[in-house]
């Protein structure tokens, strides 16, 4: 839910909304009554098709143009697609739950009191504004009181407990070498810009963004009471310190390679490296369990951190910490002028939003983000019928069976590797809808009228919950997404697929529609998550989640050669003028899309045959095969601002949706056949890529 410790976790799609709550805050605006849901959402929707476009030339535009017409990009969104369309429906349901829970009543359950009062406190902008910076003042004082660098470990540990992302982060994580054991995991952190390359790129746009970042940091310091001249100087200090950290950090592409993060060590060894920072004092102050085995994910970063704290004046370190404290809380829980400034930089400048999102949406997302399993429990009872769960499970099992046959039939893989690949597939755990055991929030105190204090206590709760896992058996029943989330993920170190309840609804899945539509859409997602276990990153983990090579050298070479085809395909795409997609960064997602869609297609063909579906019959003018492909493409209908497209192309492992839809289809001759596309058509690749 919070910063996930898992070094590699494969989600289906980038969704701005949850990130927006904490990182891209917005100020309170005038509230309006939520608009009731628009036209009925369908998995296969013929009314969205644009028949003036040739499906063999641009299938995405052919399938989605009607949706684009119906859904102009809202001014408060940086991108808006079908995931967000459904999440908006879920938000209305969640709001209803929260509105009820927010009414003070002695009959509220403990969870209702917590989610209701957190929501009410977040909505109460009058109280937040009136308090000014007083609620954060004790923390500012604590930083100001730092006497020497020797006291940094205790201060930093405290800041980490309240969610401040300064310098580095500590969490629990499964040992790469032994997936049964949870060890302490230290990773690089401490940047205010989205990722390390923002600090080092030399193109004009990036130089401008860094200047805008410095302006933003300066304005936040001014709001916190600093004189202008000092604020400007302090903002430069922040950029300088973060640039040093960034230069020593791995790139987003390097972070996708698990071997780059695998540096098992122990307390004694890391302590020796950190000559200017007492790790023992830090661990004690963070209340982290004292287990000896740890992973230092980025040794080069920690060496630089050690040097930086020794040669940087104490005042500058304090400035850096002050910025990160204010940045963390400038979100939804500080006065409106902080939120406005934060929104202006992160949502407007970096991602192109024109207007702030309504506050009820932000507060609802906040509760979903911070207490998702308290809110989600009510949500699931109301909106996720057992039949939907059963149907989802059946589809998952059908696609797993298809993958089994697919692996068996591969012409490039040896019998030896096939045995282990199938063992891994058979060991996949299917998690559907919601957790078997709900998270216990009883130790968190939520106080009505104390929005910032609530956020501090919830951060503290999450930090303690995370660290408490160290040294204990791995809990594979734990979820990293809340039940109402419209998304899915594969967890490589646990070899499980996770499909939250919020996703199993139209326009992605519907009991009212047939298998052609459901397999094309939800089926391809199930296939996508399963394929993540066998993409360039996931394939490096064995059936038990250990980072252990189970491939013959020859098979590995075969895999890499095939994957290279996909790398080149995406490298060639120019997403915004001057910015190409990064084939290596997006490889895992692209392989998952390609394999997932193929598996869904095979599973659906088999099912149709068993059920004697008339494949020539037309519904709404389309054959079942055609509806399968259209349902696939329609899940990706998304409008994105150029600013966000740029951010996404530079740092997101997911390619923009148009390319996710079209590129995969050009690789599948079965698609071309369904629409009688000529060999020379744009939607037919002369050299199709295929791995799984
Ligand atoms: Zn994915």
XYZ file of C-alpha atoms and ligand atoms in Angstrom:
693
model
C 0.000 0.000 0.000
C 2.671 2.476 0.988
C 6.107 2.470 -0.586
C 6.265 -1.183 -1.347
C 9.453 -2.814 -0.215
C 9.251 -5.372 -2.983
C 12.046 -4.531 -5.389
C 10.097 -5.919 -8.276
C 6.384 -6.127 -8.421
C 4.510 -6.099 -11.631
C 1.364 -4.102 -11.729
C -0.884 -4.016 -14.730
C -1.093 -0.327 -15.346
C 0.155 3.021 -14.227
C -2.681 4.792 -12.508
C -2.095 8.344 -11.487
C -4.813 8.528 -8.880
C -3.223 6.795 -5.900
C 0.151 8.366 -6.445
C -1.628 11.676 -6.768
C -2.988 11.530 -3.261
C 0.355 11.714 -1.565
C 2.762 13.059 -4.102
C 0.610 15.361 -6.166
C -1.603 17.097 -3.713
C -4.197 19.686 -4.491
C -5.834 22.445 -2.481
C -9.423 22.482 -1.333
C -11.856 23.678 -3.934
C -15.567 24.218 -3.997
C -17.363 20.941 -3.499
C -19.958 19.675 -5.873
C -22.321 16.778 -5.631
C -20.869 13.753 -7.381
C -22.164 13.270 -10.867
C -24.058 10.032 -11.298
C -22.374 7.436 -13.490
C -22.759 8.068 -17.219
C -23.822 5.551 -19.860
C -23.710 1.877 -18.982
C -20.136 0.561 -19.149
C -19.654 -2.441 -21.410
C -16.731 -4.800 -22.001
C -17.363 -4.981 -25.738
C -18.985 -1.716 -26.741
C -19.923 -1.362 -30.426
C -20.993 2.242 -29.886
C -17.344 3.211 -29.342
C -16.144 1.912 -32.711
C -15.179 4.405 -35.406
C -15.960 2.752 -38.719
C -14.238 5.531 -40.656
C -10.903 4.141 -39.429
C -9.490 1.026 -41.087
C -8.997 -1.593 -38.341
C -5.929 -2.857 -40.208
C -4.313 0.590 -40.113
C -4.916 1.708 -36.515
C -6.956 -0.708 -34.454
C -6.729 1.393 -31.313
C -8.309 4.424 -33.003
C -10.865 2.148 -34.695
C -11.881 0.658 -31.311
C -11.624 3.789 -29.165
C -12.482 6.912 -31.176
C -16.094 6.767 -29.990
C -14.917 6.643 -26.409
C -12.617 9.622 -26.978
C -15.536 11.633 -28.325
C -17.683 10.713 -25.370
C -14.916 11.337 -22.829
C -12.984 14.545 -23.364
C -10.028 14.677 -21.002
C -11.296 16.267 -17.766
C -9.295 19.382 -16.781
C -8.429 17.879 -13.394
C -6.948 14.701 -14.880
C -3.498 14.211 -16.388
C -4.740 11.160 -18.202
C -8.142 9.588 -18.344
C -8.915 6.092 -19.530
C -11.119 3.176 -18.746
C -9.251 2.275 -15.539
C -9.949 5.746 -14.267
C -13.498 5.620 -15.608
C -14.186 2.571 -13.456
C -12.274 3.943 -10.488
C -14.579 6.978 -10.605
C -17.522 4.604 -10.187
C -15.750 2.882 -7.313
C -15.000 6.279 -5.751
C -18.709 7.092 -5.669
C -19.366 3.797 -3.887
C -16.544 4.452 -1.443
C -17.772 7.977 -0.824
C -21.154 6.643 0.149
C -19.533 4.283 2.654
C -17.401 7.118 4.036
C -20.256 9.617 4.240
C -22.148 7.155 6.404
C -19.125 6.289 8.528
C -18.362 9.980 9.035
C -21.580 10.614 10.962
C -20.555 10.557 14.629
C -22.543 7.824 16.294
C -21.926 5.594 19.303
C -22.938 2.585 17.214
C -20.043 2.927 14.784
C -17.669 -0.040 14.735
C -14.013 0.770 15.551
C -13.134 0.572 11.836
C -16.064 2.832 10.896
C -14.893 5.391 13.448
C -11.400 5.347 11.946
C -12.291 5.598 8.262
C -15.169 8.004 8.935
C -13.125 10.345 11.101
C -10.098 10.259 8.812
C -12.342 11.214 5.920
C -14.130 13.928 7.904
C -10.802 15.371 9.088
C -9.491 15.454 5.539
C -12.666 17.195 4.324
C -12.508 19.781 7.101
C -10.397 22.370 5.290
C -11.505 25.167 7.638
C -9.804 23.472 10.566
C -6.735 22.577 8.505
C -6.350 26.162 7.243
C -6.919 27.677 10.678
C -4.185 25.537 12.224
C -1.616 26.792 9.693
C 1.760 25.142 10.146
C 1.276 24.623 13.892
C 0.631 20.862 13.581
C 3.950 20.317 11.780
C 5.900 22.769 13.984
C 7.072 20.174 16.550
C 8.702 18.220 13.724
C 10.315 21.372 12.285
C 11.652 22.124 15.777
C 13.078 18.641 16.048
C 15.060 19.155 12.832
C 16.197 22.615 13.938
C 17.488 21.098 17.174
C 19.921 18.756 15.403
C 23.245 19.539 17.110
C 25.693 17.424 15.176
C 25.856 14.787 12.508
C 26.265 12.210 15.272
C 22.605 12.782 16.142
C 21.396 12.219 12.584
C 20.634 8.474 12.929
C 18.013 9.015 15.636
C 16.440 11.995 13.860
C 16.321 10.239 10.511
C 14.787 7.134 12.073
C 12.069 9.301 13.580
C 11.382 11.047 10.272
C 11.147 7.672 8.547
C 8.571 6.510 11.089
C 6.313 9.385 10.063
C 6.649 8.730 6.361
C 9.323 11.266 5.416
C 11.287 9.849 2.513
C 14.669 11.471 3.279
C 17.986 9.947 2.143
C 17.150 6.240 2.116
C 14.412 3.850 3.111
C 14.256 0.801 5.313
C 11.693 -1.960 4.883
C 11.252 -5.680 5.088
C 11.723 -7.803 2.026
C 12.031 -11.424 1.151
C 15.632 -12.527 0.856
C 16.517 -12.914 -2.826
C 18.347 -16.136 -2.008
C 15.746 -17.527 0.378
C 12.182 -16.424 -0.337
C 11.000 -17.919 2.954
C 12.831 -15.372 4.988
C 11.997 -11.711 5.558
C 15.108 -9.600 6.018
C 15.876 -5.893 6.405
C 16.072 -4.103 3.090
C 17.828 -0.773 2.640
C 17.140 1.113 -0.566
C 18.012 4.429 -2.149
C 15.441 7.228 -1.709
C 15.390 10.903 -0.854
C 14.562 12.568 -4.181
C 11.803 15.136 -4.723
C 11.701 14.763 -8.501
C 10.088 11.600 -9.923
C 13.311 9.657 -10.525
C 17.095 9.999 -10.732
C 17.376 10.879 -14.420
C 15.504 14.150 -13.830
C 18.689 15.362 -12.104
C 21.168 14.402 -14.794
C 19.495 14.847 -18.184
C 20.936 17.749 -20.143
C 18.159 18.503 -22.670
C 16.475 21.916 -22.490
C 13.195 20.569 -21.104
C 14.930 18.771 -18.239
C 17.035 21.834 -17.397
C 13.841 23.877 -17.295
C 12.100 21.317 -15.078
C 14.943 21.444 -12.574
C 14.666 25.230 -12.422
C 10.916 24.912 -11.891
C 11.604 22.395 -9.141
C 13.949 24.823 -7.378
C 11.260 27.519 -7.655
C 8.746 25.135 -6.144
C 10.970 24.133 -3.220
C 11.689 27.811 -2.567
C 7.996 28.680 -2.526
C 7.277 25.908 -0.025
C 10.038 27.291 2.230
C 8.520 30.763 1.959
C 5.113 29.400 2.940
C 6.774 27.812 5.949
C 7.989 31.272 7.016
C 11.443 31.699 5.456
C 12.475 35.072 3.991
C 12.649 35.018 0.172
C 16.430 35.280 -0.165
C 17.093 32.457 2.234
C 14.367 30.292 0.662
C 15.993 30.649 -2.755
C 19.390 29.675 -1.381
C 17.898 26.745 0.539
C 16.103 25.464 -2.541
C 19.438 25.369 -4.386
C 20.891 23.421 -1.478
C 18.108 20.859 -1.802
C 18.767 20.440 -5.519
C 22.515 20.056 -4.916
C 22.099 17.393 -2.253
C 19.484 15.493 -4.249
C 21.646 15.643 -7.371
C 24.495 13.972 -5.492
C 22.119 11.258 -4.276
C 20.629 10.866 -7.758
C 23.998 10.452 -9.435
C 24.764 7.591 -7.075
C 21.352 5.927 -7.612
C 20.400 3.301 -10.176
C 18.338 4.267 -13.212
C 14.755 3.066 -13.576
C 15.962 0.532 -16.141
C 18.753 -0.745 -13.881
C 16.219 -1.096 -11.052
C 14.312 -3.668 -13.115
C 17.240 -6.096 -12.968
C 16.986 -7.983 -9.652
C 20.673 -8.911 -9.700
C 21.504 -5.202 -9.497
C 19.710 -5.048 -6.150
C 20.952 -8.270 -4.635
C 23.668 -7.377 -2.133
C 23.245 -9.528 0.923
C 25.329 -8.369 3.839
C 25.020 -8.079 7.586
C 24.761 -5.347 10.190
C 28.432 -5.527 11.118
C 29.631 -5.173 7.519
C 27.302 -2.356 6.560
C 28.089 -0.575 9.834
C 31.771 -0.643 8.896
C 30.979 0.967 5.547
C 28.876 3.729 7.091
C 31.696 5.423 8.946
C 29.757 8.631 9.600
C 26.366 7.156 10.427
C 25.708 4.792 13.317
C 23.523 2.090 11.828
C 23.036 0.561 15.279
C 21.598 3.823 16.622
C 19.385 4.178 13.567
C 18.036 0.624 13.888
C 17.355 1.091 17.589
C 15.534 4.392 17.044
C 13.495 2.943 14.173
C 12.550 -0.018 16.384
C 13.644 -2.345 13.612
C 14.093 -5.970 14.658
C 17.759 -6.767 15.151
C 18.294 -9.494 12.578
C 21.781 -9.794 11.250
C 21.120 -10.537 7.576
C 20.262 -7.467 5.533
C 20.239 -6.417 1.910
C 22.006 -3.232 0.891
C 20.184 -2.761 -2.421
C 22.444 0.010 -3.699
C 25.948 -0.022 -2.173
C 27.150 2.836 -4.393
C 24.307 4.994 -3.115
C 25.041 4.246 0.533
C 28.723 5.029 0.051
C 27.742 8.409 -1.378
C 25.276 9.013 1.458
C 28.060 8.318 3.941
C 30.395 10.773 2.201
C 27.686 13.393 1.767
C 26.699 13.635 5.418
C 30.361 14.016 6.369
C 31.253 16.803 3.964
C 27.996 18.776 3.900
C 27.507 21.579 6.459
C 24.985 20.651 9.139
C 22.716 23.565 8.224
C 22.389 22.235 4.700
C 21.459 18.769 5.948
C 18.767 20.385 8.086
C 17.501 22.303 5.063
C 17.249 19.092 3.082
C 15.367 17.344 5.902
C 13.040 20.327 6.362
C 12.130 20.212 2.678
C 11.309 16.518 2.767
C 9.192 16.925 5.886
C 7.159 19.749 4.314
C 6.962 17.926 0.983
C 5.552 14.804 2.649
C 2.770 16.676 4.403
C 2.046 19.424 1.876
C -0.408 16.938 0.358
C -3.925 16.780 1.647
C -3.265 17.587 5.276
C -1.610 21.018 5.269
C -3.214 24.428 4.573
C -4.562 25.205 1.112
C -1.622 27.346 0.006
C 0.797 24.445 0.520
C -1.487 22.131 -1.397
C -1.929 24.630 -4.222
C 1.817 25.033 -4.612
C 2.422 21.320 -4.482
C -0.330 20.648 -7.017
C 1.045 23.363 -9.268
C 4.432 21.714 -9.568
C 3.653 18.003 -9.479
C 0.305 17.871 -11.259
C 0.344 20.972 -13.459
C 3.976 21.488 -14.449
C 5.154 17.891 -14.538
C 1.951 16.255 -15.747
C -0.205 18.942 -17.341
C -3.342 18.969 -15.161
C -5.366 22.155 -15.604
C -7.545 22.028 -12.548
C -7.432 20.497 -9.107
C -9.433 17.412 -8.406
C -12.420 17.791 -6.147
C -11.536 17.347 -2.538
C -13.954 14.511 -1.800
C -12.194 12.421 -4.439
C -8.787 13.113 -2.935
C -9.964 12.417 0.596
C -11.687 9.211 -0.479
C -8.545 8.044 -2.278
C -6.507 8.964 0.783
C -8.561 6.715 3.062
C -8.456 3.944 0.456
C -4.687 4.363 0.337
C -4.062 4.462 4.063
C -6.771 2.164 5.462
C -7.759 0.293 2.320
C -8.556 -2.915 4.108
C -10.924 -1.263 6.588
C -12.738 0.569 3.798
C -12.362 -2.382 1.434
C -14.030 -4.798 3.810
C -17.283 -2.838 3.591
C -16.812 -2.306 -0.132
C -16.411 -6.013 -0.860
C -19.487 -6.952 1.171
C -21.561 -4.465 -0.807
C -20.141 -4.684 -4.319
C -18.290 -7.965 -4.872
C -20.733 -10.879 -5.066
C -19.339 -14.412 -4.533
C -20.386 -15.304 -8.104
C -18.007 -12.698 -9.517
C -15.173 -14.198 -7.509
C -16.072 -17.700 -8.708
C -16.221 -16.591 -12.331
C -12.856 -14.842 -12.021
C -11.292 -17.947 -10.503
C -12.618 -20.141 -13.321
C -11.141 -17.827 -15.935
C -7.802 -17.776 -14.123
C -7.674 -21.567 -13.966
C -8.620 -21.867 -17.650
C -5.811 -19.521 -18.655
C -3.327 -21.317 -16.446
C -4.223 -24.578 -18.182
C -3.697 -22.925 -21.537
C -0.296 -21.663 -20.472
C 0.629 -25.172 -19.419
C -0.093 -26.435 -22.929
C 1.594 -23.419 -24.459
C 4.849 -24.109 -22.588
C 4.643 -27.796 -23.482
C 4.346 -26.892 -27.157
C 7.159 -24.273 -27.371
C 9.547 -25.113 -30.171
C 12.480 -23.142 -28.773
C 12.658 -24.464 -25.213
C 14.356 -27.662 -24.091
C 12.450 -30.422 -22.286
C 14.578 -29.769 -19.207
C 13.628 -26.105 -18.853
C 10.024 -26.874 -19.754
C 9.703 -29.134 -16.723
C 10.807 -26.344 -14.410
C 8.706 -23.713 -16.173
C 5.607 -25.866 -15.745
C 6.478 -26.545 -12.114
C 6.602 -22.823 -11.583
C 3.266 -22.325 -13.313
C 1.629 -25.064 -11.227
C 2.910 -23.399 -8.066
C 1.287 -20.003 -8.828
C -1.103 -18.966 -6.080
C -4.288 -17.243 -7.263
C -5.511 -14.426 -5.043
C -8.812 -12.994 -6.106
C -10.838 -10.115 -4.713
C -9.696 -9.473 -1.164
C -7.488 -10.836 1.626
C -8.318 -14.023 3.488
C -7.509 -12.162 6.702
C -8.169 -8.441 7.058
C -5.518 -6.062 8.346
C -5.945 -5.084 11.972
C -5.947 -1.306 12.464
C -6.837 -1.438 16.154
C -3.558 0.135 17.266
C -4.028 3.316 15.188
C -5.752 6.216 16.810
C -7.699 8.467 14.432
C -8.698 11.802 15.900
C -11.420 13.866 14.297
C -10.146 17.332 13.395
C -6.471 16.327 13.391
C -5.801 15.595 9.721
C -2.037 15.932 9.928
C -1.787 13.949 13.148
C -3.853 11.186 11.546
C -1.459 11.036 8.641
C 1.522 10.872 11.007
C -0.038 8.070 13.021
C -1.059 6.129 9.912
C 2.457 6.457 8.492
C 3.829 5.287 11.796
C 1.430 2.342 11.827
C 2.469 1.304 8.337
C 6.172 1.722 9.105
C 5.902 -0.425 12.224
C 3.763 -3.028 10.446
C 6.333 -3.241 7.674
C 9.313 -3.659 9.986
C 7.497 -6.143 12.220
C 7.594 -8.604 9.324
C 11.386 -8.873 9.531
C 12.490 -12.226 10.879
C 8.949 -13.657 10.747
C 7.558 -16.231 8.284
C 6.489 -14.725 4.958
C 2.783 -13.953 4.834
C 1.676 -14.817 1.309
C -1.895 -13.828 2.117
C -0.899 -10.189 2.439
C -2.067 -7.782 -0.274
C -0.285 -4.724 -1.639
C -3.393 -3.275 -3.262
C -6.682 -2.408 -1.571
C -9.815 -4.341 -2.660
C -11.425 -1.381 -4.520
C -8.313 -0.841 -6.658
C -8.749 -1.079 -10.440
C -5.488 -2.854 -11.180
C -3.708 -6.173 -10.649
C -0.195 -7.440 -9.931
C 2.132 -10.415 -9.918
C 4.480 -10.852 -6.948
C 7.605 -12.650 -8.176
C 9.074 -13.486 -4.789
C 5.818 -15.150 -3.767
C 4.843 -16.463 -7.177
C 1.255 -15.263 -6.819
C -1.193 -13.284 -8.915
C -3.415 -10.696 -7.253
C -6.669 -9.398 -8.715
C -8.479 -6.869 -6.484
C -12.289 -6.942 -6.360
C -12.595 -3.414 -7.750
C -11.382 -4.612 -11.129
C -13.992 -7.314 -11.758
C -16.630 -4.994 -13.144
C -17.594 -3.468 -16.457
C -15.889 -2.227 -18.582
C -13.346 -4.962 -17.828
C -15.552 -7.894 -16.914
C -19.283 -8.513 -16.911
C -21.519 -11.467 -16.167
C -23.946 -10.029 -18.699
C -21.502 -10.374 -21.598
C -20.148 -13.446 -23.314
C -16.755 -15.095 -23.122
C -15.493 -13.460 -26.315
C -15.659 -10.070 -24.591
C -14.560 -11.229 -21.144
C -11.569 -13.234 -22.353
C -10.438 -10.436 -24.681
C -10.448 -8.006 -21.788
C -10.143 -9.558 -18.319
C -8.708 -12.773 -19.755
C -5.826 -10.877 -21.322
C -5.131 -9.249 -17.949
C -5.058 -12.595 -16.187
C -2.693 -13.823 -18.906
C -0.631 -10.647 -18.498
C -0.071 -11.201 -14.774
C 0.758 -14.880 -15.259
C 3.234 -14.055 -18.007
C 5.014 -11.688 -15.610
C 6.262 -14.811 -13.871
C 8.081 -15.583 -17.132
C 9.108 -12.157 -18.446
C 12.741 -10.973 -18.529
C 12.651 -10.174 -14.818
C 10.151 -12.721 -13.470
C 11.781 -15.649 -15.234
C 14.823 -15.210 -13.004
C 12.867 -16.361 -9.953
C 12.107 -20.030 -9.363
C 8.782 -21.571 -8.358
C 9.359 -20.688 -4.711
C 10.288 -17.086 -5.423
C 14.056 -17.493 -5.026
C 16.293 -15.546 -7.365
C 17.789 -18.718 -8.800
C 18.647 -19.602 -12.340
C 16.583 -22.558 -13.561
C 17.285 -22.124 -17.277
C 19.764 -23.959 -19.461
C 22.213 -21.559 -21.094
C 20.862 -22.381 -24.547
C 17.261 -21.687 -23.497
C 18.268 -18.435 -21.863
C 19.893 -17.380 -25.129
C 16.746 -18.313 -27.052
C 14.639 -16.263 -24.649
C 16.921 -13.222 -24.873
C 16.976 -13.327 -28.660
C 13.184 -13.355 -28.782
C 12.876 -10.630 -26.149
C 15.275 -8.452 -28.138
C 12.680 -8.346 -30.927
C 10.244 -6.657 -28.525
C 12.938 -4.289 -27.189
C 13.622 -3.042 -30.713
C 9.930 -2.732 -31.519
C 9.335 -0.337 -28.622
C 12.653 1.527 -28.895
C 11.467 2.617 -32.328
C 8.333 4.348 -31.004
C 8.519 8.133 -30.522
C 5.934 8.907 -27.821
C 6.356 12.697 -27.826
C 8.616 14.665 -30.159
C 12.190 13.830 -29.246
C 11.326 11.198 -26.635
C 11.366 7.560 -27.661
C 10.021 4.729 -25.559
C 12.635 2.727 -23.701
C 12.419 -0.862 -24.970
C 14.428 -2.292 -22.094
C 12.525 -0.405 -19.406
C 9.141 -1.499 -20.782
C 10.195 -5.018 -21.774
C 8.569 -6.877 -18.875
C 5.207 -5.202 -19.438
C 5.362 -5.636 -23.191
C 6.198 -9.326 -22.920
C 3.360 -9.718 -20.423
C 0.947 -7.979 -22.805
C 2.000 -10.124 -25.739
C 2.002 -13.424 -23.849
C -1.153 -12.531 -21.929
C -3.203 -11.743 -24.978
C -2.023 -14.865 -26.760
C -2.973 -17.022 -23.753
C -6.393 -15.398 -23.472
C -6.968 -15.975 -27.178
C -6.000 -19.652 -26.973
C -8.116 -20.200 -23.846
C -11.085 -18.526 -25.451
C -10.737 -20.483 -28.720
C -10.715 -23.706 -26.772
C -13.710 -22.683 -24.731
C -15.651 -21.585 -27.800
C -14.974 -24.892 -29.466
C -16.070 -26.887 -26.425
C -19.260 -24.854 -26.232
C -19.900 -25.073 -29.987
C -20.035 -21.298 -30.318
C -21.083 -20.314 -33.842
C -17.954 -18.463 -34.943
C -19.646 -17.055 -38.054
C -22.577 -15.561 -36.170
C -22.526 -11.799 -35.794
C -23.533 -9.846 -32.718
C -23.892 -6.101 -33.289
C -22.297 -6.809 -36.677
C -19.130 -8.503 -35.352
C -17.992 -12.124 -35.182
C -16.971 -13.535 -31.786
C -13.286 -13.350 -32.824
C -13.624 -9.714 -33.798
C -15.360 -8.887 -30.529
C -12.526 -10.569 -28.618
C -9.939 -8.228 -30.193
C -12.120 -5.131 -29.869
C -12.746 -5.846 -26.184
C -8.968 -6.156 -25.765
C -8.267 -2.814 -27.422
C -11.134 -0.995 -25.719
C -9.675 -1.597 -22.257
C -6.819 0.712 -23.258
C -8.858 3.709 -24.516
C -7.037 6.548 -22.731
C -6.473 10.251 -23.281
C -3.182 11.541 -21.922
C -1.716 15.032 -21.714
C 1.585 15.489 -23.554
C 3.314 16.412 -20.277
C 2.232 13.150 -18.675
C 3.070 11.215 -21.842
C 6.592 12.531 -21.541
C 6.847 11.625 -17.831
C 5.533 8.172 -18.648
C 7.828 7.591 -21.629
C 10.855 8.597 -19.557
C 10.249 6.623 -16.419
C 7.288 4.248 -16.494
C 7.813 0.558 -17.225
C 4.387 0.611 -18.914
C 4.264 1.895 -22.484
C 1.478 4.407 -23.222
C -1.832 2.656 -23.813
C -2.085 3.248 -27.555
C 1.121 1.275 -28.081
C 0.119 -1.399 -25.599
C -3.010 -1.985 -27.645
C -1.648 -1.798 -31.180
C 1.883 -3.174 -31.020
C 0.910 -6.497 -29.508
C -1.793 -7.005 -32.125
C 0.655 -6.511 -34.991
C 2.520 -9.555 -33.665
C -0.489 -11.876 -33.782
C -1.448 -13.224 -37.227
C -4.712 -14.458 -35.668
C -5.736 -10.834 -35.267
C -4.961 -9.998 -38.890
C -7.002 -13.006 -39.970
C -10.048 -11.937 -37.962
C -10.126 -8.598 -39.807
C -8.800 -9.879 -43.151
C -5.841 -7.476 -42.984
C -3.430 -7.487 -45.920
C 0.191 -8.438 -45.251
C 1.234 -4.872 -46.001
C -1.169 -3.281 -43.505
C 0.230 -1.205 -40.633
C -1.375 -3.566 -38.119
C 0.579 -6.529 -39.508
C 4.209 -6.790 -38.482
C 6.465 -8.162 -41.224
C 8.559 -9.814 -38.498
C 6.248 -10.620 -35.594
C 7.790 -10.965 -32.124
C 6.820 -13.913 -29.955
C 8.221 -15.399 -26.785
C 5.430 -17.213 -24.986
Zn 2.226 -5.715 -15.768
